[in-house]
Amino acid sequence: LTSALSPPPNRRLHPTYQPESAAAMSSGGIARGRLAEERKAWRKNHPHGFVAKPETLGDGTVNLMVWHCTIPGKQGTDWEGGYFPLTLHFSEDYPSKPPKCKFPTNFFHPNVYPSGTVCLSILNEDSVSLRTIC
């Protein structure tokens, strides 16, 4: 599943989430405010090779509740050299509830169901709220 996507320039790891303003947190709800702040932080600083962007709608507006991501394959594994698509679907309850994470159907990985759903306990509805998506 290697794609032709090229990785972004080298960047450091993402810093701890820090909200910039109370106004950003309240405009459009807590989830949208939080995601807007996390998007700003991600654009400034994220791990090398990773891509994460909110969905752009047909009219050019951005949907912060759906993010399209690309994860580079880890060096020294069978996935090395590949770039793998992942979609994150956030609910209005984010960050109290984690996003739904989905790879393409029939994506092969020991922690991914054939449906593309990620099998990871921290992504269950009953998990503790996340500090940040990054």
N, CA, C and O atoms as a GROMACS GRO file, in nm:
protein
  536
    1LEU      N    1   0.081  -0.120   0.000
    1LEU     CA    2   0.000   0.000   0.000
    1LEU      C    3   0.085   0.126   0.000
    1LEU      O    4   0.043   0.227   0.057
    2THR      N    5   0.200   0.124  -0.061
    2THR     CA    6   0.283   0.242  -0.070
    2THR      C    7   0.218   0.342  -0.163
    2THR      O    8   0.171   0.304  -0.270
    3SER      N    9   0.215   0.468  -0.125
    3SER     CA   10   0.157   0.569  -0.212
    3SER      C   11   0.264   0.667  -0.256
    3SER      O   12   0.377   0.664  -0.207
    4ALA      N   13   0.227   0.753  -0.348
    4ALA     CA   14   0.322   0.848  -0.404
    4ALA      C   15   0.329   0.976  -0.320
    4ALA      O   16   0.396   1.071  -0.361
    5LEU      N   17   0.264   0.979  -0.206
    5LEU     CA   18   0.270   1.098  -0.122
    5LEU      C   19   0.411   1.118  -0.070
    5LEU      O   20   0.474   1.023  -0.023
    6SER      N   21   0.461   1.238  -0.079
    6SER     CA   22   0.594   1.263  -0.026
    6SER      C   23   0.581   1.320   0.115
    6SER      O   24   0.489   1.398   0.143
    7PRO      N   25   0.670   1.281   0.203
    7PRO     CA   26   0.661   1.329   0.340
    7PRO      C   27   0.694   1.477   0.349
    7PRO      O   28   0.768   1.529   0.265
    8PRO      N   29   0.639   1.547   0.449
    8PRO     CA   30   0.669   1.688   0.467
    8PRO      C   31   0.812   1.705   0.517
    8PRO      O   32   0.876   1.608   0.555
    9PRO      N   33   0.862   1.830   0.518
    9PRO     CA   34   0.998   1.853   0.569
    9PRO      C   35   1.012   1.807   0.714
    9PRO      O   36   0.913   1.795   0.786
   10ASN      N   37   1.134   1.782   0.754
   10ASN     CA   38   1.161   1.732   0.889
   10ASN      C   39   1.109   1.830   0.994
   10ASN      O   40   1.133   1.950   0.985
   11ARG      N   41   1.038   1.777   1.093
   11ARG     CA   42   0.982   1.860   1.201
   11ARG      C   43   1.001   1.788   1.333
   11ARG      O   44   1.015   1.666   1.338
   12ARG      N   45   1.001   1.865   1.441
   12ARG     CA   46   1.012   1.806   1.575
   12ARG      C   47   0.878   1.747   1.617
   12ARG      O   48   0.777   1.766   1.550
   13LEU      N   49   0.879   1.676   1.730
   13LEU     CA   50   0.756   1.619   1.782
   13LEU      C   51   0.663   1.729   1.832
   13LEU      O   52   0.708   1.837   1.870
   14HIS      N   53   0.534   1.700   1.831
   14HIS     CA   54   0.431   1.796   1.870
   14HIS      C   55   0.442   1.833   2.017
   14HIS      O   56   0.462   1.745   2.101
   15PRO      N   57   0.431   1.963   2.050
   15PRO     CA   58   0.437   2.004   2.191
   15PRO      C   59   0.307   1.969   2.264
   15PRO      O   60   0.208   1.930   2.202
   16THR      N   61   0.309   1.982   2.395
   16THR     CA   62   0.188   1.960   2.474
   16THR      C   63   0.083   2.062   2.434
   16THR      O   64   0.115   2.178   2.412
   17TYR      N   65  -0.040   2.019   2.426
   17TYR     CA   66  -0.151   2.106   2.388
   17TYR      C   67  -0.167   2.220   2.487
   17TYR      O   68  -0.170   2.198   2.608
   18GLN      N   69  -0.176   2.343   2.436
   18GLN     CA   70  -0.203   2.460   2.517
   18GLN      C   71  -0.306   2.546   2.446
   18GLN      O   72  -0.275   2.600   2.340
   19PRO      N   73  -0.428   2.561   2.498
   19PRO     CA   74  -0.527   2.645   2.431
   19PRO      C   75  -0.479   2.790   2.428
   19PRO      O   76  -0.423   2.839   2.526
   20GLU      N   77  -0.502   2.859   2.315
   20GLU     CA   78  -0.457   2.998   2.301
   20GLU      C   79  -0.557   3.098   2.354
   20GLU      O   80  -0.518   3.204   2.402
   21SER      N   81  -0.687   3.066   2.346
   21SER     CA   82  -0.784   3.163   2.394
   21SER      C   83  -0.915   3.095   2.432
   21SER      O   84  -0.951   2.990   2.378
   22ALA      N   85  -0.984   3.156   2.527
   22ALA     CA   86  -1.115   3.104   2.568
   22ALA      C   87  -1.214   3.121   2.455
   22ALA      O   88  -1.305   3.039   2.440
   23ALA      N   89  -1.200   3.227   2.375
   23ALA     CA   90  -1.291   3.251   2.262
   23ALA      C   91  -1.283   3.137   2.162
   23ALA      O   92  -1.386   3.093   2.110
   24ALA      N   93  -1.164   3.090   2.134
   24ALA     CA   94  -1.148   2.980   2.038
   24ALA      C   95  -1.213   2.854   2.092
   24ALA      O   96  -1.267   2.774   2.015
   25MET      N   97  -1.208   2.834   2.224
   25MET     CA   98  -1.266   2.715   2.283
   25MET      C   99  -1.418   2.719   2.282
   25MET      O  100  -1.482   2.613   2.279
   26SER      N  101  -1.479   2.840   2.285
   26SER     CA  102  -1.624   2.847   2.291
   26SER      C  103  -1.688   2.863   2.154
   26SER      O  104  -1.806   2.831   2.139
   27SER      N  105  -1.615   2.911   2.053
   27SER     CA  106  -1.675   2.931   1.921
   27SER      C  107  -1.701   2.797   1.855
   27SER      O  108  -1.607   2.724   1.823
   28GLY      N  109  -1.829   2.765   1.834
   28GLY     CA  110  -1.864   2.639   1.769
   28GLY      C  111  -1.857   2.520   1.861
   28GLY      O  112  -1.860   2.406   1.813
   29GLY      N  113  -1.848   2.540   1.990
   29GLY     CA  114  -1.846   2.429   2.083
   29GLY      C  115  -1.706   2.393   2.127
   29GLY      O  116  -1.606   2.432   2.066
   30ILE      N  117  -1.701   2.318   2.234
   30ILE     CA  118  -1.573   2.279   2.291
   30ILE      C  119  -1.492   2.194   2.193
   30ILE      O  120  -1.372   2.217   2.177
   31ALA      N  121  -1.556   2.099   2.128
   31ALA     CA  122  -1.484   2.010   2.036
   31ALA      C  123  -1.421   2.089   1.922
   31ALA      O  124  -1.302   2.072   1.894
   32ARG      N  125  -1.497   2.175   1.857
   32ARG     CA  126  -1.445   2.252   1.743
   32ARG      C  127  -1.336   2.349   1.787
   32ARG      O  128  -1.236   2.366   1.718
   33GLY      N  129  -1.355   2.412   1.904
   33GLY     CA  130  -1.252   2.502   1.955
   33GLY      C  131  -1.123   2.428   1.985
   33GLY      O  132  -1.014   2.475   1.952
   34ARG      N  133  -1.137   2.314   2.047
   34ARG     CA  134  -1.019   2.233   2.079
   34ARG      C  135  -0.948   2.187   1.951
   34ARG      O  136  -0.826   2.194   1.942
   35LEU      N  137  -1.026   2.141   1.853
   35LEU     CA  138  -0.967   2.095   1.727
   35LEU      C  139  -0.902   2.210   1.650
   35LEU      O  140  -0.798   2.189   1.586
   36ALA      N  141  -0.959   2.328   1.656
   36ALA     CA  142  -0.899   2.444   1.590
   36ALA      C  143  -0.763   2.476   1.652
   36ALA      O  144  -0.667   2.504   1.580
   37GLU      N  145  -0.755   2.471   1.783
   37GLU     CA  146  -0.628   2.496   1.852
   37GLU      C  147  -0.526   2.387   1.821
   37GLU      O  148  -0.408   2.415   1.799
   38GLU      N  149  -0.571   2.263   1.819
   38GLU     CA  150  -0.480   2.153   1.790
   38GLU      C  151  -0.430   2.160   1.645
   38GLU      O  152  -0.316   2.125   1.617
   39ARG      N  153  -0.517   2.205   1.555
   39ARG     CA  154  -0.476   2.222   1.415
   39ARG      C  155  -0.364   2.325   1.405
   39ARG      O  156  -0.266   2.304   1.333
   40LYS      N  157  -0.378   2.437   1.475
   40LYS     CA  158  -0.274   2.541   1.474
   40LYS      C  159  -0.142   2.483   1.525
   40LYS      O  160  -0.037   2.505   1.464
   41ALA      N  161  -0.148   2.411   1.635
   41ALA     CA  162  -0.026   2.353   1.693
   41ALA      C  163   0.035   2.250   1.598
   41ALA      O  164   0.157   2.247   1.582
   42TRP      N  165  -0.048   2.167   1.535
   42TRP     CA  166   0.000   2.065   1.442
   42TRP      C  167   0.070   2.129   1.323
   42TRP      O  168   0.176   2.083   1.280
   43ARG      N  169   0.011   2.236   1.269
   43ARG     CA  170   0.068   2.302   1.151
   43ARG      C  171   0.205   2.362   1.182
   43ARG      O  172   0.290   2.369   1.093
   44LYS      N  173   0.226   2.404   1.305
   44LYS     CA  174   0.355   2.461   1.344
   44LYS      C  175   0.460   2.354   1.370
   44LYS      O  176   0.579   2.377   1.348
   45ASN      N  177   0.417   2.238   1.417
   45ASN     CA  178   0.514   2.140   1.465
   45ASN      C  179   0.450   2.001   1.475
   45ASN      O  180   0.359   1.980   1.555
   46HIS      N  181   0.498   1.907   1.392
   46HIS     CA  182   0.447   1.770   1.398
   46HIS      C  183   0.556   1.672   1.355
   46HIS      O  184   0.655   1.714   1.295
   47PRO      N  185   0.539   1.544   1.385
   47PRO     CA  186   0.642   1.445   1.353
   47PRO      C  187   0.668   1.435   1.203
   47PRO      O  188   0.576   1.443   1.121
   48HIS      N  189   0.793   1.417   1.168
   48HIS     CA  190   0.836   1.404   1.029
   48HIS      C  191   0.761   1.290   0.959
   48HIS      O  192   0.749   1.180   1.012
   49GLY      N  193   0.711   1.319   0.840
   49GLY     CA  194   0.646   1.217   0.758
   49GLY      C  195   0.498   1.202   0.779
   49GLY      O  196   0.430   1.142   0.696
   50PHE      N  197   0.445   1.255   0.888
   50PHE     CA  198   0.302   1.244   0.918
   50PHE      C  199   0.226   1.360   0.855
   50PHE      O  200   0.276   1.473   0.850
   51VAL      N  201   0.105   1.332   0.808
   51VAL     CA  202   0.016   1.434   0.752
   51VAL      C  203  -0.117   1.423   0.824
   51VAL      O  204  -0.167   1.313   0.845
   52ALA      N  205  -0.176   1.536   0.862
   52ALA     CA  206  -0.309   1.538   0.924
   52ALA      C  207  -0.374   1.671   0.889
   52ALA      O  208  -0.323   1.778   0.926
   53LYS      N  209  -0.487   1.665   0.818
   53LYS     CA  210  -0.558   1.786   0.778
   53LYS      C  211  -0.708   1.766   0.793
   53LYS      O  212  -0.760   1.658   0.764
   54PRO      N  213  -0.777   1.871   0.838
   54PRO     CA  214  -0.922   1.862   0.839
   54PRO      C  215  -0.975   1.852   0.696
   54PRO      O  216  -0.911   1.898   0.601
   55GLU      N  217  -1.091   1.791   0.683
   55GLU     CA  218  -1.155   1.774   0.553
   55GLU      C  219  -1.193   1.911   0.495
   55GLU      O  220  -1.244   1.998   0.566
   56THR      N  221  -1.167   1.929   0.364
   56THR     CA  222  -1.210   2.050   0.294
   56THR      C  223  -1.336   2.014   0.217
   56THR      O  224  -1.336   1.920   0.137
   57LEU      N  225  -1.442   2.091   0.240
   57LEU     CA  226  -1.570   2.066   0.174
   57LEU      C  227  -1.572   2.129   0.035
   57LEU      O  228  -1.485   2.210   0.002
   58GLY      N  229  -1.670   2.093  -0.046
   58GLY     CA  230  -1.682   2.141  -0.183
   58GLY      C  231  -1.684   2.292  -0.196
   58GLY      O  232  -1.640   2.346  -0.297
   59ASP      N  233  -1.737   2.361  -0.095
   59ASP     CA  234  -1.744   2.507  -0.100
   59ASP      C  235  -1.618   2.574  -0.046
   59ASP      O  236  -1.612   2.696  -0.034
   60GLY      N  237  -1.516   2.493  -0.014
   60GLY     CA  238  -1.389   2.546   0.034
   60GLY      C  239  -1.379   2.562   0.185
   60GLY      O  240  -1.273   2.595   0.236
   61THR      N  241  -1.488   2.538   0.257
   61THR     CA  242  -1.482   2.548   0.402
   61THR      C  243  -1.417   2.423   0.461
   61THR      O  244  -1.410   2.318   0.396
   62VAL      N  245  -1.369   2.436   0.582
   62VAL     CA  246  -1.299   2.327   0.649
   62VAL      C  247  -1.391   2.263   0.753
   62VAL      O  248  -1.454   2.332   0.832
   63ASN      N  249  -1.397   2.130   0.751
   63ASN     CA  250  -1.474   2.053   0.849
   63ASN      C  251  -1.376   1.999   0.952
   63ASN      O  252  -1.309   1.899   0.928
   64LEU      N  253  -1.370   2.064   1.067
   64LEU     CA  254  -1.277   2.021   1.172
   64LEU      C  255  -1.314   1.888   1.234
   64LEU      O  256  -1.234   1.830   1.307
   65MET      N  257  -1.434   1.838   1.208
   65MET     CA  258  -1.480   1.715   1.270
   65MET      C  259  -1.434   1.588   1.197
   65MET      O  260  -1.452   1.478   1.247
   66VAL      N  261  -1.375   1.605   1.077
   66VAL     CA  262  -1.321   1.492   1.001
   66VAL      C  263  -1.180   1.530   0.954
   66VAL      O  264  -1.163   1.632   0.887
   67TRP      N  265  -1.082   1.449   0.989
   67TRP     CA  266  -0.943   1.474   0.948
   67TRP      C  267  -0.895   1.358   0.862
   67TRP      O  268  -0.922   1.242   0.891
   68HIS      N  269  -0.822   1.392   0.756
   68HIS     CA  270  -0.759   1.292   0.670
   68HIS      C  271  -0.610   1.293   0.703
   68HIS      O  272  -0.546   1.398   0.701
   69CYS      N  273  -0.558   1.177   0.732
   69CYS     CA  274  -0.420   1.165   0.779
   69CYS      C  275  -0.343   1.066   0.692
   69CYS      O  276  -0.401   0.980   0.624
   70THR      N  277  -0.213   1.079   0.696
   70THR     CA  278  -0.124   0.982   0.633
   70THR      C  279  -0.015   0.949   0.735
   70THR      O  280   0.047   1.039   0.793
   71ILE      N  281   0.007   0.821   0.756
   71ILE     CA  282   0.106   0.775   0.852
   71ILE      C  283   0.218   0.704   0.776
   71ILE      O  284   0.190   0.613   0.697
   72PRO      N  285   0.344   0.744   0.798
   72PRO     CA  286   0.453   0.674   0.730
   72PRO      C  287   0.479   0.539   0.796
   72PRO      O  288   0.464   0.524   0.917
   73GLY      N  289   0.518   0.441   0.714
   73GLY     CA  290   0.553   0.310   0.769
   73GLY      C  291   0.680   0.319   0.853
   73GLY      O  292   0.774   0.390   0.817
   74LYS      N  293   0.682   0.248   0.964
   74LYS     CA  294   0.796   0.251   1.054
   74LYS      C  295   0.916   0.181   0.992
   74LYS      O  296   0.904   0.074   0.932
   75GLN      N  297   1.033   0.245   1.006
   75GLN     CA  298   1.156   0.186   0.954
   75GLN      C  299   1.182   0.051   1.022
   75GLN      O  300   1.155   0.033   1.140
   76GLY      N  301   1.236  -0.041   0.944
   76GLY     CA  302   1.271  -0.172   0.997
   76GLY      C  303   1.154  -0.268   1.009
   76GLY      O  304   1.167  -0.376   1.067
   77THR      N  305   1.037  -0.229   0.953
   77THR     CA  306   0.919  -0.317   0.956
   77THR      C  307   0.874  -0.343   0.812
   77THR      O  308   0.926  -0.282   0.718
   78ASP      N  309   0.778  -0.432   0.796
   78ASP     CA  310   0.723  -0.459   0.663
   78ASP      C  311   0.653  -0.337   0.605
   78ASP      O  312   0.630  -0.331   0.484
   79TRP      N  313   0.620  -0.239   0.688
   79TRP     CA  314   0.549  -0.119   0.642
   79TRP      C  315   0.644  -0.007   0.601
   79TRP      O  316   0.599   0.097   0.552
   80GLU      N  317   0.776  -0.026   0.621
   80GLU     CA  318   0.873   0.078   0.586
   80GLU      C  319   0.859   0.118   0.440
   80GLU      O  320   0.844   0.033   0.352
   81GLY      N  321   0.864   0.248   0.414
   81GLY     CA  322   0.854   0.299   0.278
   81GLY      C  323   0.711   0.328   0.234
   81GLY      O  324   0.690   0.392   0.131
   82GLY      N  325   0.614   0.281   0.310
   82GLY     CA  326   0.474   0.305   0.274
   82GLY      C  327   0.418   0.427   0.345
   82GLY      O  328   0.468   0.469   0.449
   83TYR      N  329   0.313   0.481   0.287
   83TYR     CA  330   0.238   0.591   0.349
   83TYR      C  331   0.093   0.546   0.353
   83TYR      O  332   0.035   0.513   0.250
   84PHE      N  333   0.034   0.543   0.473
   84PHE     CA  334  -0.094   0.477   0.493
   84PHE      C  335  -0.202   0.576   0.536
   84PHE      O  336  -0.186   0.649   0.633
   85PRO      N  337  -0.314   0.577   0.462
   85PRO     CA  338  -0.423   0.672   0.490
   85PRO      C  339  -0.507   0.629   0.610
   85PRO      O  340  -0.532   0.511   0.633
   86LEU      N  341  -0.548   0.728   0.687
   86LEU     CA  342  -0.630   0.709   0.805
   86LEU      C  343  -0.727   0.827   0.812
   86LEU      O  344  -0.688   0.941   0.786
   87THR      N  345  -0.852   0.800   0.848
   87THR     CA  346  -0.949   0.907   0.866
   87THR      C  347  -0.993   0.910   1.012
   87THR      O  348  -1.023   0.806   1.070
   88LEU      N  349  -0.996   1.029   1.070
   88LEU     CA  350  -1.041   1.049   1.207
   88LEU      C  351  -1.176   1.120   1.203
   88LEU      O  352  -1.188   1.226   1.141
   89HIS      N  353  -1.276   1.064   1.269
   89HIS     CA  354  -1.410   1.125   1.279
   89HIS      C  355  -1.431   1.163   1.425
   89HIS      O  356  -1.437   1.077   1.513
   90PHE      N  357  -1.444   1.294   1.450
   90PHE     CA  358  -1.463   1.346   1.585
   90PHE      C  359  -1.610   1.372   1.611
   90PHE      O  360  -1.683   1.412   1.520
   91SER      N  361  -1.655   1.349   1.734
   91SER     CA  362  -1.792   1.382   1.771
   91SER      C  363  -1.792   1.516   1.844
   91SER      O  364  -1.686   1.568   1.879
   92GLU      N  365  -1.910   1.569   1.868
   92GLU     CA  366  -1.923   1.694   1.943
   92GLU      C  367  -1.877   1.674   2.088
   92GLU      O  368  -1.857   1.772   2.160
   93ASP      N  369  -1.862   1.549   2.131
   93ASP     CA  370  -1.818   1.519   2.267
   93ASP      C  371  -1.666   1.513   2.282
   93ASP      O  372  -1.617   1.488   2.392
   94TYR      N  373  -1.590   1.536   2.173
   94TYR     CA  374  -1.445   1.538   2.182
   94TYR      C  375  -1.406   1.658   2.269
   94TYR      O  376  -1.465   1.765   2.251
   95PRO      N  377  -1.312   1.648   2.360
   95PRO     CA  378  -1.218   1.540   2.385
   95PRO      C  379  -1.263   1.438   2.489
   95PRO      O  380  -1.186   1.348   2.525
   96SER      N  381  -1.386   1.450   2.539
   96SER     CA  382  -1.434   1.351   2.636
   96SER      C  383  -1.448   1.213   2.575
   96SER      O  384  -1.430   1.112   2.644
   97LYS      N  385  -1.480   1.208   2.446
   97LYS     CA  386  -1.487   1.081   2.373
   97LYS      C  387  -1.384   1.085   2.261
   97LYS      O  388  -1.370   1.186   2.192
   98PRO      N  389  -1.311   0.975   2.241
   98PRO     CA  390  -1.207   0.972   2.138
   98PRO      C  391  -1.266   0.970   1.998
   98PRO      O  392  -1.383   0.937   1.979
   99PRO      N  393  -1.184   1.007   1.898
   99PRO     CA  394  -1.233   1.001   1.760
   99PRO      C  395  -1.245   0.856   1.713
   99PRO      O  396  -1.182   0.766   1.768
  100LYS      N  397  -1.327   0.836   1.611
  100LYS     CA  398  -1.332   0.706   1.542
  100LYS      C  399  -1.219   0.709   1.440
  100LYS      O  400  -1.211   0.800   1.358
  101CYS      N  401  -1.132   0.611   1.446
  101CYS     CA  402  -1.016   0.604   1.356
  101CYS      C  403  -1.039   0.491   1.257
  101CYS      O  404  -1.073   0.380   1.296
  102LYS      N  405  -1.021   0.521   1.129
  102LYS     CA  406  -1.051   0.419   1.029
  102LYS      C  407  -0.949   0.421   0.915
  102LYS      O  408  -0.923   0.524   0.854
  103PHE      N  409  -0.893   0.302   0.888
  103PHE     CA  410  -0.808   0.280   0.771
  103PHE      C  411  -0.899   0.230   0.659
  103PHE      O  412  -1.014   0.197   0.684
  104PRO      N  413  -0.848   0.225   0.535
  104PRO     CA  414  -0.931   0.168   0.427
  104PRO      C  415  -0.970   0.024   0.459
  104PRO      O  416  -0.898  -0.046   0.530
  105THR      N  417  -1.083  -0.020   0.407
  105THR     CA  418  -1.131  -0.157   0.425
  105THR      C  419  -1.025  -0.256   0.378
  105THR      O  420  -0.959  -0.234   0.277
  106ASN      N  421  -1.008  -0.364   0.452
  106ASN     CA  422  -0.912  -0.471   0.423
  106ASN      C  423  -0.766  -0.428   0.434
  106ASN      O  424  -0.678  -0.492   0.375
  107PHE      N  425  -0.738  -0.321   0.507
  107PHE     CA  426  -0.601  -0.280   0.536
  107PHE      C  427  -0.542  -0.385   0.630
  107PHE      O  428  -0.602  -0.417   0.732
  108PHE      N  429  -0.425  -0.438   0.597
  108PHE     CA  430  -0.367  -0.543   0.680
  108PHE      C  431  -0.273  -0.486   0.785
  108PHE      O  432  -0.172  -0.424   0.753
  109HIS      N  433  -0.308  -0.508   0.910
  109HIS     CA  434  -0.224  -0.474   1.024
  109HIS      C  435  -0.282  -0.550   1.144
  109HIS      O  436  -0.404  -0.562   1.155
  110PRO      N  437  -0.197  -0.601   1.234
  110PRO     CA  438  -0.250  -0.678   1.347
  110PRO      C  439  -0.345  -0.600   1.438
  110PRO      O  440  -0.424  -0.661   1.510
  111ASN      N  441  -0.338  -0.467   1.437
  111ASN     CA  442  -0.426  -0.386   1.523
  111ASN      C  443  -0.537  -0.317   1.445
  111ASN      O  444  -0.595  -0.219   1.493
  112VAL      N  445  -0.566  -0.367   1.325
  112VAL     CA  446  -0.674  -0.309   1.244
  112VAL      C  447  -0.767  -0.422   1.200
  112VAL      O  448  -0.723  -0.521   1.141
  113TYR      N  449  -0.896  -0.405   1.229
  113TYR     CA  450  -0.996  -0.503   1.185
  113TYR      C  451  -1.013  -0.494   1.034
  113TYR      O  452  -0.981  -0.391   0.975
  114PRO      N  453  -1.063  -0.602   0.967
  114PRO     CA  454  -1.085  -0.598   0.822
  114PRO      C  455  -1.173  -0.481   0.777
  114PRO      O  456  -1.164  -0.437   0.662
  115SER      N  457  -1.258  -0.430   0.866
  115SER     CA  458  -1.344  -0.315   0.833
  115SER      C  459  -1.265  -0.185   0.825
  115SER      O  460  -1.317  -0.084   0.777
  116GLY      N  461  -1.140  -0.186   0.873
  116GLY     CA  462  -1.057  -0.066   0.876
  116GLY      C  463  -1.056   0.001   1.012
  116GLY      O  464  -0.980   0.096   1.033
  117THR      N  465  -1.139  -0.046   1.104
  117THR     CA  466  -1.146   0.011   1.238
  117THR      C  467  -1.022  -0.029   1.317
  117THR      O  468  -0.979  -0.145   1.313
  118VAL      N  469  -0.966   0.067   1.390
  118VAL     CA  470  -0.847   0.042   1.469
  118VAL      C  471  -0.885  -0.030   1.598
  118VAL      O  472  -0.980   0.009   1.666
  119CYS      N  473  -0.811  -0.135   1.632
  119CYS     CA  474  -0.833  -0.213   1.754
  119CYS      C  475  -0.732  -0.164   1.858
  119CYS      O  476  -0.621  -0.215   1.868
  120LEU      N  477  -0.774  -0.064   1.936
  120LEU     CA  478  -0.686  -0.005   2.036
  120LEU      C  479  -0.773   0.043   2.151
  120LEU      O  480  -0.864   0.124   2.131
  121SER      N  481  -0.746  -0.004   2.272
  121SER     CA  482  -0.835   0.022   2.385
  121SER      C  483  -0.855   0.170   2.414
  121SER      O  484  -0.964   0.208   2.458
  122ILE      N  485  -0.756   0.256   2.392
  122ILE     CA  486  -0.775   0.399   2.423
  122ILE      C  487  -0.872   0.466   2.327
  122ILE      O  488  -0.915   0.579   2.352
  123LEU      N  489  -0.909   0.399   2.218
  123LEU     CA  490  -1.005   0.456   2.124
  123LEU      C  491  -1.148   0.411   2.151
  123LEU      O  492  -1.239   0.448   2.078
  124ASN      N  493  -1.168   0.331   2.256
  124ASN     CA  494  -1.302   0.287   2.292
  124ASN      C  495  -1.379   0.402   2.356
  124ASN      O  496  -1.320   0.492   2.415
  125GLU      N  497  -1.511   0.397   2.345
  125GLU     CA  498  -1.597   0.501   2.403
  125GLU      C  499  -1.574   0.517   2.553
  125GLU      O  500  -1.589   0.628   2.606
  126ASP      N  501  -1.538   0.410   2.622
  126ASP     CA  502  -1.522   0.415   2.767
  126ASP      C  503  -1.384   0.461   2.812
  126ASP      O  504  -1.356   0.462   2.932
  127SER      N  505  -1.299   0.499   2.719
  127SER     CA  506  -1.163   0.537   2.756
  127SER      C  507  -1.161   0.673   2.824
  127SER      O  508  -1.259   0.748   2.819
  128VAL      N  509  -1.051   0.703   2.888
  128VAL     CA  510  -1.032   0.832   2.952
  128VAL      C  511  -1.014   0.937   2.843
  128VAL      O  512  -0.965   0.905   2.735
  129SER      N  513  -1.054   1.062   2.870
  129SER     CA  514  -1.042   1.164   2.767
  129SER      C  515  -0.896   1.186   2.728
  129SER      O  516  -0.805   1.172   2.810
  130LEU      N  517  -0.876   1.219   2.602
  130LEU     CA  518  -0.743   1.239   2.547
  130LEU      C  519  -0.689   1.376   2.585
  130LEU      O  520  -0.765   1.471   2.599
  131ARG      N  521  -0.557   1.386   2.601
  131ARG     CA  522  -0.495   1.517   2.623
  131ARG      C  523  -0.493   1.595   2.493
  131ARG      O  524  -0.521   1.714   2.492
  132THR      N  525  -0.459   1.528   2.384
  132THR     CA  526  -0.447   1.592   2.254
  132THR      C  527  -0.448   1.485   2.146
  132THR      O  528  -0.415   1.370   2.175
  133ILE      N  529  -0.486   1.520   2.023
  133ILE     CA  530  -0.484   1.421   1.916
  133ILE      C  531  -0.344   1.402   1.863
  133ILE      O  532  -0.316   1.301   1.797
  134CYS      N  533  -0.256   1.494   1.891
  134CYS     CA  534  -0.121   1.491   1.834
  134CYS      C  535  -0.023   1.423   1.928
  134CYS      O  536   0.095   1.412   1.896
   0.00000   0.00000   0.00000
